[in-house]
Tab-separated table of C-alpha atoms in Angstrom:
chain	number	residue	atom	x	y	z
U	1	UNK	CA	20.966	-8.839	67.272
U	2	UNK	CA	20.970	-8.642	63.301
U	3	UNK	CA	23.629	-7.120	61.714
U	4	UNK	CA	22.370	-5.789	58.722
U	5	UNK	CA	25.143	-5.274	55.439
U	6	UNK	CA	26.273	-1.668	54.433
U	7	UNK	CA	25.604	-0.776	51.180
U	8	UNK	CA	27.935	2.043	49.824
U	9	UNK	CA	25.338	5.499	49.263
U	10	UNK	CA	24.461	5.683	45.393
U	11	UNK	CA	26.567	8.145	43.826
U	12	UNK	CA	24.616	11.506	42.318
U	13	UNK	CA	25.295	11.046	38.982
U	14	UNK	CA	24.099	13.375	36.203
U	15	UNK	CA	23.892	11.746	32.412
U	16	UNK	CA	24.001	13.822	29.313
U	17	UNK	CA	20.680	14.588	27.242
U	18	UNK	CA	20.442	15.604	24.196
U	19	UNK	CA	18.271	15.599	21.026
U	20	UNK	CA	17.980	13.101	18.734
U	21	UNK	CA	19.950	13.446	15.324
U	22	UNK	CA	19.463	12.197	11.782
U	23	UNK	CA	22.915	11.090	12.092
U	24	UNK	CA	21.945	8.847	14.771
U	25	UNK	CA	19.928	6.588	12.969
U	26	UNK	CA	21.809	3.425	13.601
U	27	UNK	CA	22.839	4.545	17.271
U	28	UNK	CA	18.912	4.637	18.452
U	29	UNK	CA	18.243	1.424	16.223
U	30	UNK	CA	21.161	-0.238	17.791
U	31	UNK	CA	19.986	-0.016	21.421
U	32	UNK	CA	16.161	-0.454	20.753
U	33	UNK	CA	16.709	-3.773	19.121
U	34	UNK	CA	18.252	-5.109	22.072
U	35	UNK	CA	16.249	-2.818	24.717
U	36	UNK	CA	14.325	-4.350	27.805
U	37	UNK	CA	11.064	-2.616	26.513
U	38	UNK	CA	11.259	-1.908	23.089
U	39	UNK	CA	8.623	-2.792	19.902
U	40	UNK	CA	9.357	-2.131	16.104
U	41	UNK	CA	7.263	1.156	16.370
U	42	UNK	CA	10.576	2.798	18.456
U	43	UNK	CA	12.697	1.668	14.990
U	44	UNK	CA	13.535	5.078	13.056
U	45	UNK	CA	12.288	3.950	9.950
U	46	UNK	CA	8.701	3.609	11.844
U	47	UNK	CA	8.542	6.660	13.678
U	48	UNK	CA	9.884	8.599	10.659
U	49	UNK	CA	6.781	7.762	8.468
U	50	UNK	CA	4.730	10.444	9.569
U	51	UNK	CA	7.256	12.981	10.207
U	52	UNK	CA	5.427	15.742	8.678
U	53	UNK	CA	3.154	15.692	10.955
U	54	UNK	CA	5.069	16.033	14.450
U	55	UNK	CA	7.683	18.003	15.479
U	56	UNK	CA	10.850	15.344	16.721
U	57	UNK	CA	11.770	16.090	19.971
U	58	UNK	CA	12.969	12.482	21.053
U	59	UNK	CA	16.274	11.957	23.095
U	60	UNK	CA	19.031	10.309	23.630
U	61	UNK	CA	20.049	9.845	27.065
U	62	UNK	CA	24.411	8.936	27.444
U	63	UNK	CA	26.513	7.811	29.848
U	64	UNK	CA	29.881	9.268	28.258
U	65	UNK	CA	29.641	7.702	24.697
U	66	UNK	CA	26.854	4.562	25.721
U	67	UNK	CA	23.415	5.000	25.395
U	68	UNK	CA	21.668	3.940	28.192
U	69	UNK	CA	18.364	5.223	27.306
U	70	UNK	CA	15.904	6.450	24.620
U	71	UNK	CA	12.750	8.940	24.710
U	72	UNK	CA	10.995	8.718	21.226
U	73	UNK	CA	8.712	12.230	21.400
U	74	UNK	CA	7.691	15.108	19.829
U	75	UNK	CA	6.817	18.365	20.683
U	76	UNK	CA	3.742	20.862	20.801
U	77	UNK	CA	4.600	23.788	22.073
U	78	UNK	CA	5.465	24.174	25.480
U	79	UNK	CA	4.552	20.241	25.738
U	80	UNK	CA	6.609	17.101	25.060
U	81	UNK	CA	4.279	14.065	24.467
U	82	UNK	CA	5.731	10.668	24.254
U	83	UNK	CA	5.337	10.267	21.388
U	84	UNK	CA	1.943	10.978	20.174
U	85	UNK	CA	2.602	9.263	16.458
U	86	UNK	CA	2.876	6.071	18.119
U	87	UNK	CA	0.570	4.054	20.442
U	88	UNK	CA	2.786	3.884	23.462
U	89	UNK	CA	5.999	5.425	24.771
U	90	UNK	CA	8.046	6.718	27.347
U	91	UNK	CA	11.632	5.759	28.756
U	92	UNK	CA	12.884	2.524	26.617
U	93	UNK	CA	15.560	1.169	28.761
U	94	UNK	CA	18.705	-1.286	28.980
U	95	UNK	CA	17.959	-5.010	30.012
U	96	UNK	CA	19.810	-4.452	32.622
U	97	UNK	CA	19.345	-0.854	33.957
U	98	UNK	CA	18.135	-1.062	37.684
U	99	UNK	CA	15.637	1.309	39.305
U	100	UNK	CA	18.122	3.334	40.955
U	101	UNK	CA	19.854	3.796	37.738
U	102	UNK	CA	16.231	5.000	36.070
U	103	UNK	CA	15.423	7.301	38.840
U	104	UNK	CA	18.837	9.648	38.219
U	105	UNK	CA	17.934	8.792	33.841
U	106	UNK	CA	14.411	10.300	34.314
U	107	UNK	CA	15.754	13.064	36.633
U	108	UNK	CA	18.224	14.151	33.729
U	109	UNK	CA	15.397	13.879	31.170
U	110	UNK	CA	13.028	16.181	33.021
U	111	UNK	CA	15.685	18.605	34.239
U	112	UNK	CA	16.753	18.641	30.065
U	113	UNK	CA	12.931	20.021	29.397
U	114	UNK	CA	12.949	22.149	32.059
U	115	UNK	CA	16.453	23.585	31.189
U	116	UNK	CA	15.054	23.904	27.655
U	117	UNK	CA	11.733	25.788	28.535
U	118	UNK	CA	9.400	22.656	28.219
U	119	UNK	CA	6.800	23.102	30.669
U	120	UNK	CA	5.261	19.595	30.619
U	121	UNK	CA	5.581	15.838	29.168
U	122	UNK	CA	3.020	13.547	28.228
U	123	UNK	CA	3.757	10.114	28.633
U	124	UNK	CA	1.532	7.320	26.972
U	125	UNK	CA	2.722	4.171	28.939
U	126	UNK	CA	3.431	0.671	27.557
U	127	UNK	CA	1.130	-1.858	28.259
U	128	UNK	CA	2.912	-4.588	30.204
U	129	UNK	CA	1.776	-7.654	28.270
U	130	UNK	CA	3.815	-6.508	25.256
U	131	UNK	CA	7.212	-6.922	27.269
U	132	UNK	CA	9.288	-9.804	28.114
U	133	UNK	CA	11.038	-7.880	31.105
U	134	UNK	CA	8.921	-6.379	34.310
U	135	UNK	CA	9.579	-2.680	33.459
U	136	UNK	CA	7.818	-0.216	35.655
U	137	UNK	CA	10.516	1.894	37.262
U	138	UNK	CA	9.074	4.626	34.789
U	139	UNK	CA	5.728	4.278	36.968
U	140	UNK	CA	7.622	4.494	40.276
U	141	UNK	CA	9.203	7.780	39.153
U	142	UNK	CA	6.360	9.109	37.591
U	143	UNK	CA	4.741	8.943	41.377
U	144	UNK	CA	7.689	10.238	42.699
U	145	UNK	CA	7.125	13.955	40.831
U	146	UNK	CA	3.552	13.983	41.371
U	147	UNK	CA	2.581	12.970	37.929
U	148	UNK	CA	-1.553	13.257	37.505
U	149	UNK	CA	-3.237	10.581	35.701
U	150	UNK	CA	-5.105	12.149	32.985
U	151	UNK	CA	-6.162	8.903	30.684
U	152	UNK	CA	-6.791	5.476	31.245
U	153	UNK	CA	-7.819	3.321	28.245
U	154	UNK	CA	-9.153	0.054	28.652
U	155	UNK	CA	-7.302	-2.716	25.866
U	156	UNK	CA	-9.340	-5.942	25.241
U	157	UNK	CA	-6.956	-8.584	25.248
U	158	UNK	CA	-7.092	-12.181	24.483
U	159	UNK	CA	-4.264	-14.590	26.363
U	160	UNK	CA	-3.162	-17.416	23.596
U	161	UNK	CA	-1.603	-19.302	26.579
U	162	UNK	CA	-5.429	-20.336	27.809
U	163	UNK	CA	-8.364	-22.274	27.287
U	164	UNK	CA	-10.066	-19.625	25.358
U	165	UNK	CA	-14.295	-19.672	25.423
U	166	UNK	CA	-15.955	-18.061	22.372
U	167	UNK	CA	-19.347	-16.583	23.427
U	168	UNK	CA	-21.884	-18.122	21.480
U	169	UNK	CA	-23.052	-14.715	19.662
U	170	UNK	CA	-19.490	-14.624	18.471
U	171	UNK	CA	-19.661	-18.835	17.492
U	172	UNK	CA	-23.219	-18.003	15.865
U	173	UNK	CA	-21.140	-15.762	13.335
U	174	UNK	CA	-18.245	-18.172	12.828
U	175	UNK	CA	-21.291	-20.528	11.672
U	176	UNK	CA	-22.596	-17.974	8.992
U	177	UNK	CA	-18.773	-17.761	7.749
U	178	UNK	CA	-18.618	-21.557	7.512
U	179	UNK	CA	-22.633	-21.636	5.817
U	180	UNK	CA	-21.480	-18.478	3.449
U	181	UNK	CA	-18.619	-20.527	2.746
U	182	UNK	CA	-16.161	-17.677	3.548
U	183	UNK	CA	-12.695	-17.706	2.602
U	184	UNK	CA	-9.285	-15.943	4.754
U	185	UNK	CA	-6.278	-14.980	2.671
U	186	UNK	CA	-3.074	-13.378	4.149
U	187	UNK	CA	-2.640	-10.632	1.138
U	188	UNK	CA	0.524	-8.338	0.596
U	189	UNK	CA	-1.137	-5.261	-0.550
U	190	UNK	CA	-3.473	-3.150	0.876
U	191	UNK	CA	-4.754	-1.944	-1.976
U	192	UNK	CA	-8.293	-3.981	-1.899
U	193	UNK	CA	-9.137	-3.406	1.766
U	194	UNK	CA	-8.742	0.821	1.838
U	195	UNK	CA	-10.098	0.898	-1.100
U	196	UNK	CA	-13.443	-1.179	-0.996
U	197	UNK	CA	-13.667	-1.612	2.861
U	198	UNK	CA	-11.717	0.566	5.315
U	199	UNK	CA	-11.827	4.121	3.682
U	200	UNK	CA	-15.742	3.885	2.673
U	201	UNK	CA	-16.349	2.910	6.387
U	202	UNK	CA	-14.441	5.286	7.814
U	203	UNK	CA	-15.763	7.913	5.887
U	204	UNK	CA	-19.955	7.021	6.090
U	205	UNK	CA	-19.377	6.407	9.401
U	206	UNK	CA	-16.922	8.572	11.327
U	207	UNK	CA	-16.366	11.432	8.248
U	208	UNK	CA	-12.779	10.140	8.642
U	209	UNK	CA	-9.698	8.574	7.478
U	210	UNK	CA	-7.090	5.363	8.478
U	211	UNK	CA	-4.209	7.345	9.586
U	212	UNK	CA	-2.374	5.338	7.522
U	213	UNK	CA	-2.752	6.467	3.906
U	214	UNK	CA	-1.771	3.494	1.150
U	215	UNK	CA	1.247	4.494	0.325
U	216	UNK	CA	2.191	5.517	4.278
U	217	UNK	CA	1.433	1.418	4.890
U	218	UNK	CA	2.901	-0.139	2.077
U	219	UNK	CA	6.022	1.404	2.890
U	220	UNK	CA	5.919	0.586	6.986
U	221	UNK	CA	5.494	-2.460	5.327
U	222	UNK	CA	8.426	-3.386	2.754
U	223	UNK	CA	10.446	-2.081	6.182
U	224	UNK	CA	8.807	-4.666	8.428
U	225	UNK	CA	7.539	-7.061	6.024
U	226	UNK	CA	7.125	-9.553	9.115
U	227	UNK	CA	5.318	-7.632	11.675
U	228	UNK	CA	2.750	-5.453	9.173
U	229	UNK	CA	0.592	-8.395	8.171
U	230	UNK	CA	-3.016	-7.999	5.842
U	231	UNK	CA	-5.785	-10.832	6.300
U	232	UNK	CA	-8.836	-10.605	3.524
U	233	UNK	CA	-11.986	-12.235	3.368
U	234	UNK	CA	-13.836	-13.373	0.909
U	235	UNK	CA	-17.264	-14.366	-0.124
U	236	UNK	CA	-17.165	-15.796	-3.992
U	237	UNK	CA	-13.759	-13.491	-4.474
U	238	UNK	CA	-15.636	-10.862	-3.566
U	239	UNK	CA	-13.918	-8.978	-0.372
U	240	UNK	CA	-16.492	-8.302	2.323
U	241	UNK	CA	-14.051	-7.673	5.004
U	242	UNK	CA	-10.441	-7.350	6.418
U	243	UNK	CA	-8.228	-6.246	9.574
U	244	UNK	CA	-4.599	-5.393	9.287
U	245	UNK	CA	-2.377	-6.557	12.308
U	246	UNK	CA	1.032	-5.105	13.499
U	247	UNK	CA	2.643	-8.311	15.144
U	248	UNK	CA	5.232	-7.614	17.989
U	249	UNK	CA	7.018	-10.441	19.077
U	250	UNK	CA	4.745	-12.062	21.335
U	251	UNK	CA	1.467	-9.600	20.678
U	252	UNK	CA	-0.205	-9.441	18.124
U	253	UNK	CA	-2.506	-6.068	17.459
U	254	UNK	CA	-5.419	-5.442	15.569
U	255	UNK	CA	-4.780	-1.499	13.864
U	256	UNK	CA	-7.650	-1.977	11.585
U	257	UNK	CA	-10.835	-3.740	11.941
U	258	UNK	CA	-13.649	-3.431	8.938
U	259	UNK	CA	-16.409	-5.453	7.085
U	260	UNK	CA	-19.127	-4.128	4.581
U	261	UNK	CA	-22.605	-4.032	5.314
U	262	UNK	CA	-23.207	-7.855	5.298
U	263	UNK	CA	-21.117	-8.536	8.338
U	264	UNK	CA	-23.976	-9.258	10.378
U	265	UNK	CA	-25.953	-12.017	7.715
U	266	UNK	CA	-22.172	-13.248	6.869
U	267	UNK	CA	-20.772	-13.446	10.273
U	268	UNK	CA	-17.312	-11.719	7.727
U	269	UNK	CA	-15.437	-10.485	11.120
U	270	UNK	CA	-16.651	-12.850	13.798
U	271	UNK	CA	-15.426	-15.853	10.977
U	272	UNK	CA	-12.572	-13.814	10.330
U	273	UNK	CA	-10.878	-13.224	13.640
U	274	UNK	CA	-11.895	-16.641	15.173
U	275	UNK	CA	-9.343	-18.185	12.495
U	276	UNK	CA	-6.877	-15.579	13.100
U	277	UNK	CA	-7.176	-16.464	17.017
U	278	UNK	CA	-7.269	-19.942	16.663
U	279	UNK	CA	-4.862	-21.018	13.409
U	280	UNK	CA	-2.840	-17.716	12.318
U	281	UNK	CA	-1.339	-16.607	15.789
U	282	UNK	CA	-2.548	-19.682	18.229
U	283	UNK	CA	1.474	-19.697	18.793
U	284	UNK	CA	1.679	-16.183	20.051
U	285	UNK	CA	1.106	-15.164	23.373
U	286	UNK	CA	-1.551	-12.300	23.209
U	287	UNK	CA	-4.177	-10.983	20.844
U	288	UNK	CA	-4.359	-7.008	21.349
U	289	UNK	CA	-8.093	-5.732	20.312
U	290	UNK	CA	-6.970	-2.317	21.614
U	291	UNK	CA	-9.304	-0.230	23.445
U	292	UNK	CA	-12.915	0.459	22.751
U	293	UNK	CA	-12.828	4.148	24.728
U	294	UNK	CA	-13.624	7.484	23.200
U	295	UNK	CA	-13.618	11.119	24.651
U	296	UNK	CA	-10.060	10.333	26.270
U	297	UNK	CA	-10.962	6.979	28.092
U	298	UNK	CA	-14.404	8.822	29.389
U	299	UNK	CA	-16.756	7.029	27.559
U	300	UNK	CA	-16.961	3.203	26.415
U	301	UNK	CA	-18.458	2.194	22.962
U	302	UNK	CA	-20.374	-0.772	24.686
U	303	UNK	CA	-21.150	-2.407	21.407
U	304	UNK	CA	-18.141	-2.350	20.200
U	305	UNK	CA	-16.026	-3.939	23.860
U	306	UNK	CA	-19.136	-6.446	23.975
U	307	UNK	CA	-17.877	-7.881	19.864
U	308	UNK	CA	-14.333	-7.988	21.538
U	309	UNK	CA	-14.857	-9.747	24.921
U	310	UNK	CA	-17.010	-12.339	22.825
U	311	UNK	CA	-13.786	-13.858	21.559
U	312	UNK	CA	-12.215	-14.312	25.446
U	313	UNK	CA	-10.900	-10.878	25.667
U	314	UNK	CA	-10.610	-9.021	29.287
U	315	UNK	CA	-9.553	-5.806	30.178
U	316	UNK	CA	-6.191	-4.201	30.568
U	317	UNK	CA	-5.501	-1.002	31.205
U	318	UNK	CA	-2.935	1.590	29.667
U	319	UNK	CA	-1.975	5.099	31.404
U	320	UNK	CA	-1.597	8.460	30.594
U	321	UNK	CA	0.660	10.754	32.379
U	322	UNK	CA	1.100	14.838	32.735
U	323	UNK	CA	4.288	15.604	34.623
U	324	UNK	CA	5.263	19.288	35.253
U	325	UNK	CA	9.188	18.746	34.390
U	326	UNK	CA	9.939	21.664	36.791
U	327	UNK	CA	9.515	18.606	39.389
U	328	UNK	CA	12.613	16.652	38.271
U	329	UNK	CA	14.301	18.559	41.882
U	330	UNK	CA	11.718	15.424	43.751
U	331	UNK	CA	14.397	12.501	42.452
U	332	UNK	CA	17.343	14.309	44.079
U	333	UNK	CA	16.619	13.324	47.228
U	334	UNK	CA	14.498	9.277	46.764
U	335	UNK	CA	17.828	7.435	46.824
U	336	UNK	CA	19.791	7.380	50.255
């Protein structure tokens, strides 16, 4: 007969929530630099760029004095979206939290919007691949309250660690680089590429703009000089193209792809990003295209995933979450 060992019943414990203050700058900063799933986007000085725009409604979730978790968010209304400035989000955690420990953290959180006459949170999950730690207790507990699934992008992402095999439409390009004698340079302005590439496109094209103005990315950039990173190139001096790559420890992300009309007869991109993929970041881990979805992850732009899985890239997906926070009562009773 087994005798199985008796583990002492969790204690209900109930940690203190509350908003996030200017004068906790260095507090938040402090514990995402050292945080199990944490990128430079959670850093202050990052979110705070566009602050005009959103409505700060992150938290700060304490165990007496310690942080033991951080929500970055804003909020719309009766809504708290995690956080919609940045490209993923939810609970950033402690390298050593366990699951239990998350369970009564994200019971606190929702039970704080609920208290506090928020209706519902978005949450925009982070991709594995971009962590060093396994980190989906969030996932377990957004089952738990009967979260509904409301997005799914597909990323195309490229894994450094492998044998990587160019398709030959993409190696036909790299070949008009090399014949147009085509020239990369790592530049620290930004200037030249908004200006003559990325802003005209966006504009004939999508009667848009970056969502980064100039001055918005040169300053993200003097604060994170080593992970906001510009890569020209050139035909006879002449800029023809350029991408601009936020580089997170291990990932690297592509934020802004663009080449002028002689991409095709040039082969500007396909030149361009084969270099970056095989000489620039062949150290790193994982190349992040980012997705290729439109009308909320409905729809596919099939030209546009076909350019991307041409350099080795295959699909991983990213979640999106709507949790009604009146169901925080659901984590009372998981842990027994």
């Amino acid at each position: 007969m087994c005798n199985f060992p008796k583990f002492l019943e969790h204690p209900v414990k109930q940690y203190q929530v509350r908003l996030y203050q200017p004068q906790d700058f260095s507090l938040w900063n402090t514990f995402t630099s050292v945080a199990k799933n944490a990128t430079f986007l959670f850093h202050r000085n990052f979110m705070e760029y566009h602050s005009d725009r959103f409505e700060d409604y992150s938290l700060l979730v304490l165990d007496g004095e310690k942080v033991v978790a951080v929500l970055p968010a804003n909020r719309v209304g009766d809504t708290v979206y995690s956080h919609q400035g940045l490209s993923y989000g939810g609970l950033v955690l402690n390298k050593k939290t366990k699951l239990s420990t998350v369970i009564l953290i994200f019971k606190s959180v929702l039970q704080f919007l609920n208290e506090n006459f928020i209706e519902k949170m978005i949450v925009k999950t982070i991709p594995n691949f971009y962590l060093d730690y396994f980190s989906d207790e969030l996932e377990y507990c957004l089952f738990i309250v009967k979260a509904k699934l409301n997005r799914r992008d597909a990323l195309s992402v490229v894994d450094l660690s492998k044998a990587i095999l160019f398709d030959n439409n993409r190696m036909e390009g790299v070949k008009k680089g090399i014949k147009n004698e085509l020239v990369v340079k790592e530049e620290s302005t930004f200037d030249l590429f908004w200006k003559e590439i990325l802003i005209p496109n966006l504009e004939l094209k999508h009667q848009s703009k970056p969502v980064h103005s100039i001055s918005e990315i040169t300053k993200l950039k003097n604060y994170f000089p080593n992970n906001i990173r510009q890569f020209n190139v050139y035909k006879k001096e002449v800029i023809i193209g350029g991408t601009t790559v936020f580089v997170n420890n291990k990932v690297v992300h592509s934020q802004y792809i663009s080449g002028n009309e002689t991409k095709k007869i040039t082969g500007s991109l396909d030149f361009l990003y084969h270099h970056l993929i095989t000489e620039v970041f062949q150290e790193n881990r994982f190349f992040d295209f980012g997705t290729s979805n439109e009308l909320e992850g409905r729809k596919i732009n099939s030209g546009l995933l076909f350019w991307k899985e041409g350099f080795g890239a295959k699909t991983v997906v990213q979640n999106f979450y709507e949790v009604e926070t009146k169901n925080y009562t659901l984590l009372e009773t998981v842990l027994k």
